[in-house]
Amino acid sequence: MNFPPDHESMPRPGPPAPAVSVSDGPGGHLTPVGLEELNQAQYQAVTTVEGPVLVIAGAGSGKTRTLVYRVAHLLEQGVDPERILLLTFTRKASQEMLFRAGRLLNDSCSRVVGGTFHGVANMLLRRYGTYLGFGSSFTIIDRGDAEGIINLLKSSLGFSGRERQFPSKRVLINIISGAINRSVEIEDLIFSQYVHLSEHSDDILLLARHYAQFKVNHGLMDYDDLLINWKRLLAEVPEARQGICSRYSHIMVDEYQDTNQVQAEIVRLLAHGHQNVMVVGDDSQSIYSFRGADFYNIMRFPKVFPETKIIKLEENYRSTQPILSLTNDIIRNAVDKYTKTLFTRIEGDRRPRLFAADNEREEARFVVRTIGELQSAGVDLKEIAVLFRSGFHSYKLEMELGSRGIEFEKRGGLKLTEAAHMKDMIAFFRILVNPRDNLSWTRIFLHLDKVGPKTAQKISDHLGQAPDPFVALARYPAGKSWQRGMTALVDLMAALVRDETTAQIYERVRAYYQPIFERLFRDDYPKREKDLDQLKGIVSEYDDLQAFVDDTTLDPPESAGRNDPGDQNRLVISTIHSSKGLEWDTVFVIGLADGRFPHSAAQPGEQWEEERRLLYVAATRARQRLYLSYPKELMTPDRQFRRVGMSPFLAELSPGLIEDVGLAVRTQPRYTHTPVSSDLDLEFKHKKPPRLENLALGCRVKHPFFGIGVVEKSHSGRSVDVAFERHGLKTLHLDYAKLTVIES
């Protein structure tokens, strides 16, 4: 998780708080910490130092500032710094907070105990680990060490060998660690997330038991063990619990919405005897369930600590009010939430803008064209970001940016040519346009069974020296053990040379590569296949193979500046998960189509609600300008075009929060900074909502986004169910939906 920029270091506007008297603490006379600079909610959170406190910190509301001032205030009130425990998710976060607290106070802040859950666990287990049978000299192993042990155990248990098709060390560690972090049984995790490996479940369980015993026998702990054993100390060893809980009189936890069940239980146990624990977080920004984070930890906190005082930080110091009005409305329909309304004193009346593109290519062109216009208006590239649900949703955008020469940095996921399986497929296309591409030939030969790096390079060198590499390939004397694979490759290349269209080439290469693909990535190939399906859609749009290869070469080794850390003026394109904690003046959120956002696999309930929170996080990254877009047409894996509507999260928004710029963009040659109303807005601007009695069953109606539909059912509270021709059944409120009756 990235630490947020220090946007909170500026003086804060807001109602003045009461002055705080200066006291003499253990470090001598302390200077005032300037609590008058806090707003009322921040002041309350800082000065409420006894009993459990839950601070619901809305996006951009000064969460870090509040923690910094609270540390300083506790010290000013005479609390020993060694008795304050600050738990964060990165070491950088705790160091930054204590550094800033030190600037407010003095160097006594350096004696506050601050760090990550794992770092503090390590310190305490060194002192109290003997109660659990561990000496103080146990060794902590990292991910690489853990995978090495798994490999060793695989071999000793007879699980190695290609004929076994056993999961890789990486996937096995993911399964073992995932079960611990989610507090579920390994079998349950396998059948919920790794069902294609279910036939190995018994062997994986056996391996997990051997792994645990191996660590005990050799005095080792991995990262999960640190948390589990810290929890055991507090729960099972009274002497250790008394020593630890009496040592820390005041506990603070940052980003509490991202804790897993083990961490939440540690926090509960740490508060034994005093209950002086303050957790800070935002339920609306809980988006890391795939890492084991439990959204309900922050919702359950008042029940775990019955005397909890809930304080909400709602004044936002990042975004304009129109952006906040939209984000408030996004989260309004969340099933489980702490109700809060973000507001700001930042000036600005520019509403977020919505663009409905005909397809993904037009969506990418809209984004790139608008970025160019923003640059012309003086906006730096580094102040612009494009966010998306999944890494592969940006492929069209990457190509468009590359064709326009716009420098960008991608965060989260991989660029089109960086994923191994994508490189494998594209290697065939590169060979066809440049038969002397030694690197691509070598990559292809390494796919052959029984061919190693030396042999692959030898064949590639031979082809590079031949007058016609394809003829030389057909005549190359293959070894007996890999002759069959070589023959199949020769036949493939001969057919590819004859194929006329890029679509034909793709289909033939995919058929050849599929069994290789499943062998190379046997543990997670179902997840990777969507990338290959996406590649199919991209390839089919090109008539010229050379143009396709050129467009996919977005980041060549000789490209200057792209990876130079000193060159920061470049666009950021990022998954939403990787954008949390960051902010930009201008943010585009793309791919907001029904079936893509929320993800098509998201089930009603917790998954659906996390997708809603994901959109909230994306929208709250914007300071001044927010653009939302979606394609009205997507290509399915079987290369069928499917008409889609906007995300349900957009469709349910209250009217007037978003400005539709679709028609304006298509009819005006240049971008304008003045508000633009679409024809649809004008059409409904002066019309009153239809009366419920006018909407009989079977009545035909028109919606500005969903199009033509038929009323199927009416509800109390002025809501109706409408079956739309292209978007299916929608429940709409007559006061907000902008419906008009189509006269028969």
XYZ file of C-alpha atoms in Angstrom:
744
model
C 0.000 0.000 0.000
C 1.424 3.391 -0.953
C 1.722 6.113 1.672
C -0.419 9.139 0.755
C 1.270 12.340 -0.384
C 1.739 14.867 2.384
C -1.304 16.879 1.404
C -2.207 17.179 5.063
C 0.808 19.284 6.036
C -0.887 22.559 5.073
C -2.746 24.543 7.782
C -6.356 23.466 7.979
C -9.361 25.735 7.761
C -12.180 25.040 10.135
C -13.696 26.029 13.474
C -11.001 26.809 16.056
C -10.592 24.207 18.747
C -10.034 25.070 22.414
C -6.451 25.749 23.337
C -4.638 22.962 25.123
C -2.593 23.706 28.214
C 1.074 22.866 28.154
C 2.222 20.288 30.669
C 5.551 18.939 31.798
C 6.014 15.365 30.634
C 8.823 12.913 31.196
C 10.983 14.715 28.650
C 10.647 18.111 30.349
C 8.684 21.136 29.158
C 6.904 20.439 25.894
C 5.830 23.006 23.333
C 2.146 23.279 22.347
C 1.223 21.005 19.446
C -1.056 23.548 17.810
C -4.371 21.739 18.220
C -6.116 24.961 17.229
C -5.195 24.047 13.637
C -7.482 20.982 13.756
C -11.135 20.975 12.814
C -13.658 19.979 15.470
C -13.841 16.275 14.541
C -10.052 15.973 14.325
C -9.710 17.738 17.666
C -12.176 15.322 19.256
C -10.277 12.314 17.885
C -6.935 13.679 19.077
C -8.046 14.533 22.610
C -10.233 11.494 23.351
C -7.488 9.388 24.886
C -9.357 7.088 27.273
C -11.416 4.094 26.189
C -12.026 2.610 22.732
C -12.346 5.044 19.819
C -13.304 4.340 16.209
C -12.386 7.126 13.797
C -14.199 6.830 10.476
C -11.915 8.895 8.259
C -13.447 9.743 4.906
C -11.194 10.052 1.888
C -8.909 13.085 2.102
C -10.164 14.033 5.568
C -6.808 14.348 7.356
C -6.477 10.839 8.798
C -2.684 10.904 9.009
C -2.698 14.402 10.452
C -5.059 13.225 13.181
C -2.799 10.320 14.146
C 0.273 12.572 14.190
C -1.359 15.124 16.477
C -2.735 12.415 18.750
C 0.747 10.987 19.334
C 2.034 14.448 20.179
C -0.957 15.162 22.434
C -0.520 11.922 24.391
C 3.104 12.805 25.072
C 2.114 16.323 26.030
C -0.346 14.843 28.536
C 2.477 12.958 30.234
C 2.123 9.486 28.700
C 5.492 7.730 28.496
C 6.456 7.387 24.816
C 7.396 3.721 25.354
C 3.791 3.033 26.397
C 2.330 4.222 23.077
C 1.970 1.618 20.320
C 1.289 2.761 16.744
C 0.470 -0.043 14.301
C 0.529 0.654 10.560
C 0.680 -1.367 7.349
C 4.026 -0.045 6.144
C 7.161 0.910 8.017
C 7.319 4.087 5.967
C 3.907 5.152 7.253
C 4.818 4.836 10.924
C 8.205 6.492 10.421
C 6.597 9.413 8.618
C 3.953 9.859 11.323
C 6.491 9.820 14.155
C 8.790 12.170 12.245
C 5.943 14.644 11.802
C 4.949 14.286 15.461
C 8.560 15.029 16.387
C 8.433 18.233 14.363
C 5.404 19.280 16.407
C 6.925 18.306 19.762
C 10.458 17.047 20.368
C 12.610 13.954 19.943
C 10.663 12.041 22.613
C 8.509 10.849 19.704
C 11.408 8.690 18.587
C 10.803 6.504 21.648
C 7.208 5.746 20.663
C 6.838 2.119 19.537
C 5.674 2.289 15.943
C 5.782 -0.183 13.112
C 3.962 -2.827 11.150
C 2.059 -5.689 12.710
C 4.837 -8.056 11.620
C 7.636 -5.830 12.925
C 6.085 -5.478 16.380
C 5.300 -9.203 16.462
C 8.957 -9.985 15.814
C 10.067 -7.728 18.675
C 7.629 -9.256 21.153
C 8.293 -12.852 20.119
C 12.010 -12.344 20.705
C 11.149 -11.438 24.296
C 8.265 -13.786 25.053
C 8.697 -16.592 22.513
C 10.094 -19.010 25.086
C 6.547 -19.405 26.418
C 5.679 -21.025 23.070
C 8.841 -23.098 22.842
C 10.736 -20.684 20.587
C 14.147 -19.321 21.528
C 14.984 -15.720 20.898
C 17.211 -16.728 17.998
C 14.523 -17.992 15.624
C 15.018 -17.056 11.979
C 12.416 -15.205 9.916
C 12.085 -16.501 6.370
C 10.842 -14.474 3.434
C 8.705 -15.544 0.505
C 11.663 -16.906 -1.457
C 12.851 -19.006 1.478
C 9.342 -20.369 1.983
C 9.050 -21.367 -1.662
C 12.437 -23.087 -1.477
C 11.254 -25.169 1.485
C 8.060 -26.067 -0.353
C 10.106 -27.238 -3.335
C 12.278 -29.385 -1.079
C 9.224 -30.943 0.567
C 7.562 -31.535 -2.807
C 10.550 -33.602 -3.850
C 10.866 -35.523 -0.590
C 7.134 -36.358 -0.591
C 7.204 -37.515 -4.206
C 5.064 -34.657 -5.509
C 7.594 -33.480 -8.086
C 7.887 -34.546 -11.685
C 5.952 -33.470 -14.757
C 3.771 -36.528 -14.671
C 2.301 -35.395 -11.353
C 1.206 -31.959 -12.679
C 1.399 -30.783 -9.062
C 0.916 -27.063 -8.271
C 3.978 -24.832 -8.324
C 5.693 -23.590 -5.170
C 4.244 -20.104 -5.746
C 0.646 -21.330 -5.869
C 1.146 -23.647 -2.902
C 2.406 -20.776 -0.751
C -0.524 -18.655 -1.938
C -2.929 -21.350 -0.794
C -1.277 -21.998 2.590
C -0.850 -18.296 3.398
C -4.269 -17.366 2.013
C -6.019 -19.810 4.323
C -4.213 -18.367 7.346
C -4.932 -14.747 6.464
C -8.602 -15.437 5.769
C -8.971 -17.702 8.814
C -10.427 -20.495 6.694
C -9.532 -24.132 6.180
C -7.197 -24.956 3.295
C -9.803 -27.254 1.743
C -12.393 -24.455 1.746
C -9.981 -22.059 0.051
C -9.074 -24.616 -2.608
C -12.685 -25.326 -3.502
C -13.619 -21.626 -3.541
C -10.649 -20.166 -5.439
C -8.553 -23.032 -6.834
C -11.204 -25.523 -7.837
C -9.077 -26.718 -10.795
C -6.572 -28.009 -8.187
C -9.155 -29.800 -6.050
C -7.838 -33.223 -7.056
C -4.636 -32.351 -5.180
C -6.330 -31.142 -1.994
C -5.278 -34.090 0.181
C -1.671 -33.806 -0.946
C -1.670 -30.035 -0.402
C -2.928 -30.591 3.153
C -0.161 -33.112 3.773
C 2.416 -30.721 2.372
C 1.119 -27.881 4.572
C 1.504 -30.035 7.682
C 5.063 -30.980 6.725
C 5.849 -27.323 6.020
C 4.625 -26.273 9.464
C 6.623 -29.017 11.165
C 9.754 -28.223 9.148
C 9.668 -24.635 10.416
C 9.269 -25.742 14.018
C 12.083 -28.274 13.730
C 14.486 -25.702 12.300
C 13.498 -22.657 14.390
C 11.935 -20.762 11.498
C 8.987 -18.404 11.212
C 7.429 -16.978 8.078
C 5.379 -13.773 8.032
C 2.134 -15.563 8.860
C 3.759 -17.312 11.815
C 4.692 -13.947 13.323
C 1.043 -12.935 13.525
C -0.262 -16.337 14.572
C 2.311 -16.684 17.358
C 1.740 -13.115 18.596
C -1.943 -13.933 18.835
C -1.117 -17.177 20.690
C 0.994 -15.272 23.217
C -1.896 -12.960 24.010
C -4.596 -15.637 23.995
C -2.838 -18.650 25.544
C -0.083 -17.344 27.836
C -1.367 -15.245 30.787
C 2.135 -14.129 31.785
C 2.887 -12.851 28.303
C -0.528 -11.199 27.966
C -0.057 -9.358 31.265
C 3.436 -8.220 30.339
C 2.484 -6.971 26.871
C -0.856 -5.379 27.752
C 0.524 -3.552 30.789
C 3.454 -2.290 28.719
C 1.257 -0.453 26.192
C -1.326 1.855 27.708
C -2.437 3.498 24.458
C -2.791 1.692 21.140
C -3.454 3.234 17.730
C -4.079 1.327 14.488
C -4.014 2.883 11.024
C -6.027 1.605 8.012
C -8.098 -0.685 10.218
C -10.402 -1.585 7.318
C -7.463 -3.509 5.810
C -6.849 -5.814 8.769
C -7.456 -9.536 8.534
C -9.132 -11.572 11.256
C -5.849 -12.477 12.959
C -4.813 -8.826 13.202
C -8.227 -7.769 14.509
C -8.019 -10.418 17.208
C -4.536 -9.185 18.176
C -5.911 -5.658 18.583
C -8.735 -6.945 20.798
C -6.332 -8.879 22.991
C -3.836 -5.999 23.230
C -6.482 -3.776 24.828
C -6.874 -6.193 27.764
C -6.991 -4.323 31.067
C -7.353 -0.752 29.772
C -9.380 -0.647 26.499
C -7.429 2.428 25.362
C -7.386 1.591 21.676
C -8.103 3.922 18.783
C -8.479 2.509 15.272
C -8.660 4.731 12.214
C -10.034 3.690 8.848
C -12.712 4.086 6.222
C -15.187 1.284 5.644
C -15.863 2.786 2.204
C -12.250 2.121 1.187
C -12.076 -1.559 2.137
C -10.969 -3.113 -1.184
C -8.351 -5.732 -0.310
C -10.340 -8.882 0.439
C -8.125 -10.762 -2.032
C -5.257 -10.189 0.425
C -7.318 -11.458 3.351
C -8.638 -8.098 4.599
C -11.983 -8.472 6.371
C -14.394 -5.578 5.772
C -16.455 -6.552 8.797
C -13.581 -5.941 11.238
C -14.292 -2.210 11.150
C -18.051 -2.787 11.224
C -17.774 -5.116 14.248
C -15.457 -2.878 16.260
C -18.212 -1.232 18.371
C -19.534 -4.693 19.281
C -16.088 -5.997 20.187
C -15.565 -2.857 22.311
C -19.064 -1.960 23.621
C -18.034 1.458 25.002
C -16.675 2.633 21.666
C -16.874 6.321 20.823
C -17.363 6.798 17.065
C -15.921 9.964 15.523
C -16.366 10.786 11.844
C -13.933 12.899 9.841
C -16.068 14.273 7.024
C -14.364 17.514 5.978
C -12.369 16.774 2.853
C -9.194 18.671 1.982
C -8.637 17.154 -1.450
C -11.599 17.453 -3.823
C -14.174 19.974 -4.959
C -17.767 19.607 -3.748
C -19.222 18.326 -7.067
C -16.761 15.421 -6.936
C -17.624 14.743 -3.297
C -21.355 14.906 -4.007
C -20.845 12.152 -6.572
C -18.741 9.979 -4.263
C -21.250 10.425 -1.446
C -23.951 9.177 -3.794
C -21.873 6.199 -4.960
C -21.611 4.875 -1.430
C -25.157 5.895 -0.422
C -26.576 2.564 -1.604
C -24.019 0.412 0.224
C -25.715 -2.297 2.276
C -23.380 -2.046 5.290
C -21.703 1.275 6.037
C -21.065 4.053 8.505
C -23.162 6.869 7.106
C -21.024 9.925 6.413
C -21.229 12.914 4.108
C -18.007 14.382 2.808
C -17.897 18.145 2.375
C -15.208 20.665 1.530
C -14.396 24.355 1.475
C -12.361 24.030 -1.700
C -13.831 26.191 -4.427
C -15.041 24.611 -7.645
C -18.378 23.907 -9.321
C -17.301 21.670 -12.204
C -19.364 18.473 -12.208
C -17.802 15.082 -13.042
C -18.268 14.255 -16.720
C -19.566 11.069 -18.314
C -18.697 9.825 -21.793
C -20.461 6.818 -23.323
C -18.220 5.564 -26.127
C -19.345 3.381 -29.004
C -16.541 0.895 -28.227
C -13.269 0.564 -26.354
C -11.249 2.159 -29.115
C -13.406 5.289 -29.106
C -13.183 5.362 -25.329
C -9.374 5.275 -25.528
C -9.370 8.027 -28.151
C -11.625 10.183 -25.974
C -9.249 9.831 -23.031
C -6.127 10.539 -25.088
C -7.725 13.464 -26.909
C -8.880 15.015 -23.625
C -5.432 14.530 -22.085
C -3.918 16.373 -25.026
C -6.348 19.240 -24.556
C -5.607 19.403 -20.843
C -1.896 19.575 -21.651
C -2.567 22.419 -24.062
C -4.368 24.206 -21.233
C -1.264 23.912 -19.039
C -2.002 20.771 -17.008
C 1.099 18.633 -16.381
C 0.935 14.956 -17.331
C 2.011 13.990 -13.802
C -1.221 15.548 -12.502
C -3.365 13.194 -14.618
C -4.217 9.544 -13.986
C -6.331 6.950 -15.776
C -7.762 4.243 -13.521
C -9.370 0.913 -14.393
C -10.769 -2.215 -12.743
C -8.223 -4.783 -14.015
C -4.813 -4.609 -15.650
C -5.951 -5.903 -19.039
C -8.680 -3.245 -19.321
C -6.047 -0.713 -20.388
C -4.677 -2.467 -23.488
C -6.589 -0.323 -25.992
C -5.579 2.787 -24.069
C -1.910 1.749 -24.016
C -1.906 1.360 -27.774
C -3.550 4.740 -28.286
C -1.085 6.431 -25.931
C 1.805 4.754 -27.732
C 0.570 5.880 -31.140
C 0.321 9.488 -29.874
C 3.739 9.397 -28.186
C 2.380 10.158 -24.713
C 4.730 9.019 -21.947
C 3.037 6.929 -19.274
C 3.793 4.744 -16.298
C 1.589 1.748 -15.602
C 0.955 0.689 -12.030
C -0.737 -2.543 -11.155
C -0.914 -5.425 -13.601
C 1.413 -5.660 -16.582
C 1.756 -3.804 -19.820
C 0.588 -5.667 -22.858
C 4.005 -7.078 -23.772
C 5.241 -7.783 -20.221
C 3.155 -10.825 -19.243
C 4.977 -14.045 -20.144
C 2.039 -15.688 -21.912
C 1.394 -12.559 -23.963
C 5.068 -12.399 -24.942
C 4.833 -16.018 -26.042
C 1.928 -15.324 -28.387
C 3.298 -12.085 -29.773
C 6.651 -13.762 -30.548
C 5.005 -15.569 -33.489
C 3.707 -12.301 -34.937
C 7.124 -10.717 -34.593
C 8.766 -13.595 -36.450
C 6.377 -13.187 -39.358
C 7.277 -9.516 -39.839
C 10.971 -10.042 -39.026
C 12.170 -13.646 -39.585
C 15.598 -12.725 -38.141
C 14.225 -11.786 -34.713
C 16.629 -13.949 -32.684
C 14.953 -13.266 -29.330
C 11.510 -14.330 -30.553
C 12.891 -17.490 -32.165
C 14.653 -18.427 -28.934
C 11.473 -17.900 -26.934
C 9.526 -20.138 -29.317
C 12.136 -22.923 -29.249
C 12.132 -22.943 -25.450
C 8.481 -24.045 -25.634
C 9.585 -27.338 -27.192
C 9.757 -30.254 -24.812
C 13.347 -31.386 -24.090
C 14.855 -28.188 -25.541
C 16.919 -26.081 -23.140
C 18.401 -22.587 -23.403
C 21.646 -23.722 -25.091
C 19.891 -25.702 -27.809
C 17.332 -22.954 -28.378
C 20.043 -20.368 -28.832
C 22.002 -22.652 -31.168
C 18.999 -23.096 -33.483
C 18.246 -19.366 -33.411
C 21.825 -18.504 -34.372
C 21.684 -20.967 -37.270
C 18.442 -19.471 -38.603
C 19.839 -15.975 -38.283
C 22.703 -16.843 -40.616
C 20.560 -18.618 -43.235
C 19.328 -16.842 -46.402
C 15.744 -17.927 -45.639
C 15.093 -18.654 -41.939
C 11.843 -20.505 -42.667
C 13.566 -22.872 -45.132
C 16.421 -23.349 -42.673
C 13.902 -24.191 -39.936
C 12.338 -26.920 -42.061
C 15.761 -28.448 -42.800
C 17.222 -28.239 -39.303
C 18.229 -31.705 -37.949
C 16.129 -32.061 -34.810
C 17.170 -34.249 -31.902
C 15.332 -37.489 -31.419
C 13.775 -36.402 -28.100
C 12.318 -33.191 -29.525
C 11.772 -34.098 -33.159
C 8.005 -34.374 -32.780
C 7.696 -30.871 -31.346
C 9.963 -29.470 -34.033
C 7.832 -31.016 -36.769
C 4.695 -29.399 -35.338
C 6.457 -26.029 -35.231
C 7.645 -26.350 -38.839
C 4.104 -27.154 -39.964
C 2.759 -24.176 -38.035
C 5.215 -21.698 -39.542
C 4.533 -22.971 -43.052
C 0.795 -22.428 -42.513
C 1.284 -18.981 -40.966
C 3.203 -17.776 -43.994
C 0.194 -18.715 -46.148
C -2.454 -17.126 -43.908
C -3.846 -13.850 -45.189
C -5.490 -12.114 -42.209
C -4.341 -11.298 -38.693
C -7.416 -13.082 -37.321
C -6.449 -16.294 -39.144
C -2.908 -16.025 -37.827
C -4.149 -15.537 -34.281
C -6.444 -18.588 -34.415
C -3.694 -20.840 -35.777
C -1.094 -19.635 -33.250
C -3.572 -19.958 -30.380
C -4.403 -23.553 -31.354
C -0.706 -24.422 -31.402
C 0.120 -22.530 -28.203
C -2.865 -23.638 -26.081
C -1.407 -26.976 -24.884
C 1.959 -25.303 -24.288
C 0.187 -22.512 -22.401
C -1.666 -24.952 -20.145
C 1.567 -26.811 -19.436
C 3.649 -23.733 -18.660
C 0.996 -22.071 -16.494
C -0.878 -25.124 -15.286
C -1.623 -23.635 -11.864
C -3.374 -20.460 -12.943
C -3.951 -20.645 -16.693
C -7.730 -20.128 -16.288
C -7.014 -16.645 -14.906
C -4.510 -15.861 -17.673
C -6.792 -16.936 -20.522
C -8.727 -13.687 -20.383
C -5.540 -11.917 -21.493
C -5.289 -14.140 -24.554
C -8.977 -13.544 -25.274
C -8.328 -9.818 -25.021
C -5.434 -10.184 -27.456
C -7.809 -11.852 -29.903
C -10.046 -8.808 -29.951
C -7.102 -6.469 -30.459
C -5.534 -8.515 -33.265
C -8.812 -8.796 -35.166
C -8.965 -5.018 -35.555
C -5.739 -4.902 -37.609
C -5.448 -5.603 -41.319
C -1.715 -4.929 -41.307
C 0.421 -7.308 -39.227
C 3.316 -4.845 -39.126
C 1.034 -2.164 -37.654
C -0.083 -4.552 -34.916
C 3.497 -5.434 -33.966
C 4.504 -1.762 -33.953
C 1.567 -0.762 -31.734
C 2.287 -3.472 -29.197
C 5.885 -2.310 -28.859
C 4.885 0.323 -26.348
C 7.970 0.285 -24.194
C 11.078 -0.696 -26.191
C 14.423 -0.994 -24.329
C 15.808 2.085 -26.073
C 12.783 4.242 -25.135
C 14.146 7.197 -23.206
C 12.600 8.422 -19.978
C 9.891 5.792 -19.466
C 11.766 4.060 -16.674
C 13.924 6.982 -15.593
C 12.961 7.890 -12.017
C 14.175 11.416 -12.614
C 11.591 11.993 -15.326
C 8.380 12.351 -13.360
C 6.251 14.331 -15.810
C 4.410 11.389 -17.295
C 0.879 10.106 -17.186
C -0.047 7.439 -14.635
C -2.311 4.611 -15.721
C -3.170 2.314 -12.881
C -5.448 -0.314 -11.478
C -7.702 1.189 -8.833
C -6.191 -1.058 -6.179
C -2.756 0.418 -6.857
C -4.077 3.982 -6.749
C -5.346 3.909 -3.164
C -3.686 6.582 -1.048
C -2.745 8.668 -4.090
C -4.361 11.703 -5.707
C -4.241 13.726 -8.921
C -5.791 16.931 -10.217
C -7.485 15.034 -13.059
C -8.681 11.435 -12.931
C -10.258 9.313 -15.665
C -12.057 6.126 -14.620
C -12.595 3.949 -17.694
C -14.400 0.698 -18.439
C -17.471 1.491 -16.324
C -19.670 -0.887 -18.315
C -22.259 -3.333 -17.048
C -20.517 -6.705 -16.736
C -17.066 -5.159 -16.418
C -17.589 -2.920 -13.387
C -18.625 -4.614 -11.224
C -16.717 -7.600 -12.512
C -18.937 -10.117 -14.252
C -17.975 -12.757 -11.685
C -18.968 -10.573 -8.711
C -21.789 -12.191 -6.788
C -24.522 -10.215 -4.999
C -23.431 -9.587 -1.445
C -19.886 -8.972 -0.231
C -18.234 -9.147 -3.682
C -20.727 -6.722 -5.180
C -20.324 -4.285 -2.297
C -16.533 -4.347 -2.552
C -16.840 -3.462 -6.240
C -18.959 -0.456 -5.215
C -16.264 0.605 -2.756
C -13.681 0.197 -5.509
C -15.473 2.813 -7.615
C -15.668 5.088 -4.563
C -11.902 4.824 -4.083
C -11.313 5.612 -7.755
C -13.531 8.703 -7.755
C -12.062 10.101 -4.533
C -8.572 10.227 -6.086
C -9.573 13.344 -8.097
C -8.966 16.874 -6.863
C -10.466 19.078 -9.579
C -11.599 17.102 -12.625
C -13.200 13.671 -12.801
C -14.108 11.841 -16.026
C -16.110 8.611 -16.092
C -16.444 6.581 -19.285
C -17.640 3.254 -20.601
C -17.880 1.478 -23.958
C -21.359 0.594 -25.184
C -19.962 -2.450 -26.975
C -17.584 -5.152 -25.765
C -16.128 -8.159 -27.532
C -16.815 -11.524 -25.922
C -14.159 -14.293 -25.798
C -15.803 -15.936 -28.830
C -15.334 -12.702 -30.813
C -18.977 -11.725 -30.699
C -19.769 -8.058 -30.108
C -22.181 -7.485 -27.247
C -24.063 -4.297 -26.516
C -23.725 -3.229 -22.888
C -24.966 -0.425 -20.703
C -23.316 1.645 -18.040
C -22.302 0.170 -14.700
C -25.229 -0.337 -12.309
C -23.308 1.872 -9.873
C -23.636 4.763 -12.339
C -27.203 3.956 -13.318
C -28.401 4.272 -9.724
C -26.891 7.728 -9.150
C -29.159 10.663 -8.395
C -29.784 13.039 -11.320
C -27.714 16.172 -11.783
C -24.460 14.838 -10.347
C -22.841 13.968 -13.690
C -22.597 15.950 -16.904
C -23.039 13.865 -20.045
C -20.513 15.085 -22.651
C -21.016 12.388 -25.266
C -22.772 14.475 -27.890
C -20.650 17.525 -27.182
C -17.432 15.584 -27.722
C -18.625 14.160 -31.029
C -19.900 17.473 -32.443
C -17.229 19.887 -31.213
C -13.714 19.715 -32.694
C -12.023 21.062 -29.575
C -12.492 20.530 -25.853
C -14.097 23.404 -23.948
C -13.691 24.135 -20.262
C -17.153 25.685 -20.031
C -19.988 23.425 -18.850
C -21.573 21.540 -21.734
C -25.054 20.053 -21.559
C -25.931 17.207 -23.862
C -29.107 17.083 -25.924
C -30.389 14.461 -23.525
C -29.958 16.854 -20.608
C -31.788 19.587 -22.492
C -34.567 17.208 -23.515
C -35.498 16.422 -19.934
C -34.463 19.644 -18.219
C -37.908 21.255 -18.054
C -40.089 18.160 -17.897
C -41.786 17.024 -14.702
C -41.428 13.369 -13.642
C -44.304 11.217 -14.963
C -47.085 10.376 -12.556
C -47.276 6.777 -11.371
C -50.855 6.417 -12.559
C -49.708 7.263 -16.081
C -47.364 4.260 -16.124
C -49.702 1.300 -16.518
C -48.300 -2.179 -16.989
C -47.162 -2.578 -20.565
C -46.638 1.152 -21.028
C -43.677 2.003 -23.289
C -41.199 4.509 -21.833
C -37.890 6.091 -22.780
C -34.837 6.530 -20.532
C -31.936 8.819 -21.564
C -29.356 6.055 -21.039
C -31.205 2.736 -21.148
C -33.326 3.614 -24.181
C -36.777 2.127 -24.903
C -38.439 -0.129 -22.332
C -41.763 -1.546 -21.130
C -43.176 -1.121 -17.614
C -43.569 -4.535 -15.984
C -44.378 -3.669 -12.357
C -45.023 -0.673 -10.101
C -43.980 -0.407 -6.448
C -44.954 1.769 -3.544
C -42.670 4.761 -3.122
C -42.857 5.826 -6.809
C -40.656 3.058 -8.218
C -41.253 0.886 -11.275
C -39.666 -2.146 -12.903
C -38.885 -1.502 -16.572
C -37.673 -4.133 -19.053
C -35.330 -2.398 -21.518
C -34.561 -3.809 -24.935
C -30.790 -3.751 -24.506
C -30.225 -3.500 -20.769
C -32.719 -5.914 -19.249
C -34.865 -5.308 -16.164
C -34.156 -2.155 -14.130
C -35.883 -0.781 -11.021
C -36.150 3.006 -11.325
C -37.439 5.798 -9.089
C -39.691 8.204 -10.953
C -38.268 11.292 -9.239
C -34.764 10.525 -10.479
C -34.983 8.322 -13.564
C -35.930 10.935 -16.229
C -38.492 8.625 -17.814
C -40.857 9.830 -20.527
C -43.951 8.032 -21.746
C -43.946 7.069 -25.411
C -47.350 7.851 -26.771
C -48.935 4.966 -28.687
